PDB file of C-alpha atoms in Angstrom:
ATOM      1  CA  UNK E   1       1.051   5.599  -6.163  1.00 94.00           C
ATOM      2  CA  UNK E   2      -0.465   2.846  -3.818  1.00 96.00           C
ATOM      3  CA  UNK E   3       2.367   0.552  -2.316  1.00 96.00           C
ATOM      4  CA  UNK E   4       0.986  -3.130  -0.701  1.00 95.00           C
ATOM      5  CA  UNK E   5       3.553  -4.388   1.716  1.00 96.00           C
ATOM      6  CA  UNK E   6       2.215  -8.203   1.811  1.00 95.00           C
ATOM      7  CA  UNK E   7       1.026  -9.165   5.432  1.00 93.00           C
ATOM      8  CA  UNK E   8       0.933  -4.967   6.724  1.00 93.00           C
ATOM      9  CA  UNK E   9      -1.427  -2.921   4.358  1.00 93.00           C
ATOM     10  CA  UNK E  10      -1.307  -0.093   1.970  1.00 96.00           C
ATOM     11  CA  UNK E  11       0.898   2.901   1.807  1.00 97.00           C
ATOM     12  CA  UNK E  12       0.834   6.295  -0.758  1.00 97.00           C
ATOM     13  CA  UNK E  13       3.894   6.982  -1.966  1.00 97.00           C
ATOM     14  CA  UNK E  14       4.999   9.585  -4.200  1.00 96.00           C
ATOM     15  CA  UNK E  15       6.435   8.518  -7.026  1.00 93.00           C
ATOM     16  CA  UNK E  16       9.087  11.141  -6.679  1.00 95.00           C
ATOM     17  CA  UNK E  17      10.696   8.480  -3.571  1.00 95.00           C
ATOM     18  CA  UNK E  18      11.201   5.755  -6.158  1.00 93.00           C
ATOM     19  CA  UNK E  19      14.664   6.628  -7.248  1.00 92.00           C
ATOM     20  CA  UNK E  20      15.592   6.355  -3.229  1.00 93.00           C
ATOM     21  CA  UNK E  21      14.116   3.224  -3.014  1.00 95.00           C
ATOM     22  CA  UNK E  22      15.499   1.481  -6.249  1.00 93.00           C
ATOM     23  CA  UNK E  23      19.031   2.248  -4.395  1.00 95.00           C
ATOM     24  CA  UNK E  24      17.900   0.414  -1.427  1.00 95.00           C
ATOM     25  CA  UNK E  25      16.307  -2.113  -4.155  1.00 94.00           C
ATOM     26  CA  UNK E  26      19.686  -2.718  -5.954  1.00 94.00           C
ATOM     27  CA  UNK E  27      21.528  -3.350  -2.894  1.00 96.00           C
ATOM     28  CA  UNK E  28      18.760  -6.121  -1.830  1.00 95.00           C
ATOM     29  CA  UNK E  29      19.651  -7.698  -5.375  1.00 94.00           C
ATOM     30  CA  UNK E  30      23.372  -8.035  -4.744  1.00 95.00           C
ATOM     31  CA  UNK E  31      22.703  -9.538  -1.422  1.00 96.00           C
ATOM     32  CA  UNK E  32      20.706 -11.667  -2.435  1.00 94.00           C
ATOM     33  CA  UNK E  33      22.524 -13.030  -5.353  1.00 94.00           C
ATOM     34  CA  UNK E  34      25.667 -13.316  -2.797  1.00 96.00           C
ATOM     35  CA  UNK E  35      23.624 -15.480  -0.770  1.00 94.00           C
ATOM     36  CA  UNK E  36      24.059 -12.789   2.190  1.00 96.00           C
ATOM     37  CA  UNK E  37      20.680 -13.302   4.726  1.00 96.00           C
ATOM     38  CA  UNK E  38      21.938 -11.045   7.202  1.00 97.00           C
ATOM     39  CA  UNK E  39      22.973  -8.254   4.714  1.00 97.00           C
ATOM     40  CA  UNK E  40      19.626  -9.195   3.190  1.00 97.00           C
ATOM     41  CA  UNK E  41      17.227  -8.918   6.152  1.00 97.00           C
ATOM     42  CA  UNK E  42      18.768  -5.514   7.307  1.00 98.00           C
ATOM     43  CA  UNK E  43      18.076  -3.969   3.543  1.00 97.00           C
ATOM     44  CA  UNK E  44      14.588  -5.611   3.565  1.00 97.00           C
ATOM     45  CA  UNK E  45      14.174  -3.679   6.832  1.00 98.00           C
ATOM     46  CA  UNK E  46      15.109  -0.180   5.766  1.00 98.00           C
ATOM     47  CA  UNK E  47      13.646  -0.577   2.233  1.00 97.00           C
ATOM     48  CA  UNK E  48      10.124  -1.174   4.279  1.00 98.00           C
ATOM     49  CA  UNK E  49      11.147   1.232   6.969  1.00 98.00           C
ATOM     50  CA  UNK E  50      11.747   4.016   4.011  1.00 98.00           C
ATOM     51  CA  UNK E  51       8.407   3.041   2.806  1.00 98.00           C
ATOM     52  CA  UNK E  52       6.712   3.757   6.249  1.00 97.00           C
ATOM     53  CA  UNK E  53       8.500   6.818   6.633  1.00 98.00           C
ATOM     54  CA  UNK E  54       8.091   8.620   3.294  1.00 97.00           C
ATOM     55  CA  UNK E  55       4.287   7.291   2.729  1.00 97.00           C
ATOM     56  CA  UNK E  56       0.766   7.683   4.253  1.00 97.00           C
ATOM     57  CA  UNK E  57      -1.025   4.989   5.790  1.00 97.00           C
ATOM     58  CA  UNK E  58      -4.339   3.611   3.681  1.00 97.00           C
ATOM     59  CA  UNK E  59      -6.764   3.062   6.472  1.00 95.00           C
ATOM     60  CA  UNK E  60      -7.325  -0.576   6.806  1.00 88.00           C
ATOM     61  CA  UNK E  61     -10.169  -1.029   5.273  1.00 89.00           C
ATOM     62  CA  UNK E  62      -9.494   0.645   2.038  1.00 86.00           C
ATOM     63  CA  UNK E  63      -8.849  -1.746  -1.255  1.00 84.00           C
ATOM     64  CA  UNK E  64      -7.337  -0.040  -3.562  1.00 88.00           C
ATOM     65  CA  UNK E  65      -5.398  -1.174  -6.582  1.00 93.00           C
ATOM     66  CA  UNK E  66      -1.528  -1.640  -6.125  1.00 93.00           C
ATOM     67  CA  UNK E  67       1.138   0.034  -8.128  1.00 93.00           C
ATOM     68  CA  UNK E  68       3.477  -1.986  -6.255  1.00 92.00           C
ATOM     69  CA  UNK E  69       3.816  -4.856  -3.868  1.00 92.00           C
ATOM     70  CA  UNK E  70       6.794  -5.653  -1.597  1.00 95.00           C
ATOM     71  CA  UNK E  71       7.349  -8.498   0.471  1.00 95.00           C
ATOM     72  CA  UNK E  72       6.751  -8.630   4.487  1.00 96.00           C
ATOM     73  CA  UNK E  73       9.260  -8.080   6.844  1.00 96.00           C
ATOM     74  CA  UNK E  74      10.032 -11.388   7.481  1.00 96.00           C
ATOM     75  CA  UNK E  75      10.109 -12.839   3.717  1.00 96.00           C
ATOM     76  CA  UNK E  76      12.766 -15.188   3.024  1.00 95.00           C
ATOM     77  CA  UNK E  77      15.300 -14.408   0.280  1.00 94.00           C
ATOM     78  CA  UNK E  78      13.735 -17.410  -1.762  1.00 92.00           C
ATOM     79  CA  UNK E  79      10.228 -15.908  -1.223  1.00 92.00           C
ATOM     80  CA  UNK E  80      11.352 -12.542  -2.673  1.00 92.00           C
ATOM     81  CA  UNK E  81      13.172 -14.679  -5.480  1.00 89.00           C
ATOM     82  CA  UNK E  82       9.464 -15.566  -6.354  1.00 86.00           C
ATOM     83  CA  UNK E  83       8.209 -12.059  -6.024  1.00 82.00           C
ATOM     84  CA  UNK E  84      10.752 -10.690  -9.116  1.00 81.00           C
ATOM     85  CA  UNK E  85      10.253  -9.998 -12.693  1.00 62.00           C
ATOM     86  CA  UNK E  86      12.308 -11.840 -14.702  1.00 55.00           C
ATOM     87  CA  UNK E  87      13.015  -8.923 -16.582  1.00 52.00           C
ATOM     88  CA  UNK E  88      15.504  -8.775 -13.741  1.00 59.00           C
ATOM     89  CA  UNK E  89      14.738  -5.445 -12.397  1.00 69.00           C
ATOM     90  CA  UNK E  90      14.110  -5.544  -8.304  1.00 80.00           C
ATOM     91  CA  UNK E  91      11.362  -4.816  -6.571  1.00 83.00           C
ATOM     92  CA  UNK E  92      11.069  -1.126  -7.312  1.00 80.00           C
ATOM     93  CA  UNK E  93      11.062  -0.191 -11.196  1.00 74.00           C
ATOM     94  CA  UNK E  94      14.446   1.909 -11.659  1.00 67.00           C
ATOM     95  CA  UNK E  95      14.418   4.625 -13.879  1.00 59.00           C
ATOM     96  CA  UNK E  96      14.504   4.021 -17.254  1.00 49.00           C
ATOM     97  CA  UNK E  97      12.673   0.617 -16.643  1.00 49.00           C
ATOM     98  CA  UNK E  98       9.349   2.027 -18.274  1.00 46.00           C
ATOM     99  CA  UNK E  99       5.642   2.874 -16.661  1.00 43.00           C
ATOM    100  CA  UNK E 100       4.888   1.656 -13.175  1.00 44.00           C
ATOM    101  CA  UNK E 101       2.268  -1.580 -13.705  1.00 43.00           C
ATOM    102  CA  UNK E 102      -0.947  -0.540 -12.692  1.00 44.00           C
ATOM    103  CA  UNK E 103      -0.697   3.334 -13.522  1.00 42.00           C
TER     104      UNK E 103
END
């Protein structure tokens, strides 16, 4: 699956990584409903961290279509806000939560 982190690029991801990341997901849903920005911004970080470190780099200039897109590093909680389904899953489709858009 092709991941877009807005403002970075592309990333393949197997779609075997997405029950790690819908932990990391869930835990940037309670901090943001608590209203926590610091608690926020450090799972932001190692959600897109995990992302980097688990996935493959699209070159640059390849467009392919996204499975998923996550927000850049420095997105605000609001901006994320505006970035959710209102089915009110996260960013990362848990399981159980049906086909990944795109695939």
């Amino acid at each position: 699956m092709i991941v877009r982190i807005m403002g970075e690029g592309q990333v393949a991801l197997a779609e075997s990584h997405l029950a790690e990341l819908d932990k990391l997901d869930e835990e940037l849903l309670v901090e943001m409903d608590d209203g926590d920005g610091p608690g926020f911004r450090r799972t932001l970080t190692a959600l897109l961290n995990r992302v980097h470190e688990l996935g493959e780099p699209l070159p640059d200039d390849a467009l392919e279509p996204s499975d998923l897109i996550l927000p850049s590093p420095d997105a605000t909680i609001e901006e994320v806000r505006r970035l959710l389904s209102d089915d009110g899953d996260g960013l990362i489709p848990g399981p159980g939560d049906g086909p990944i858009p795109g695939t």
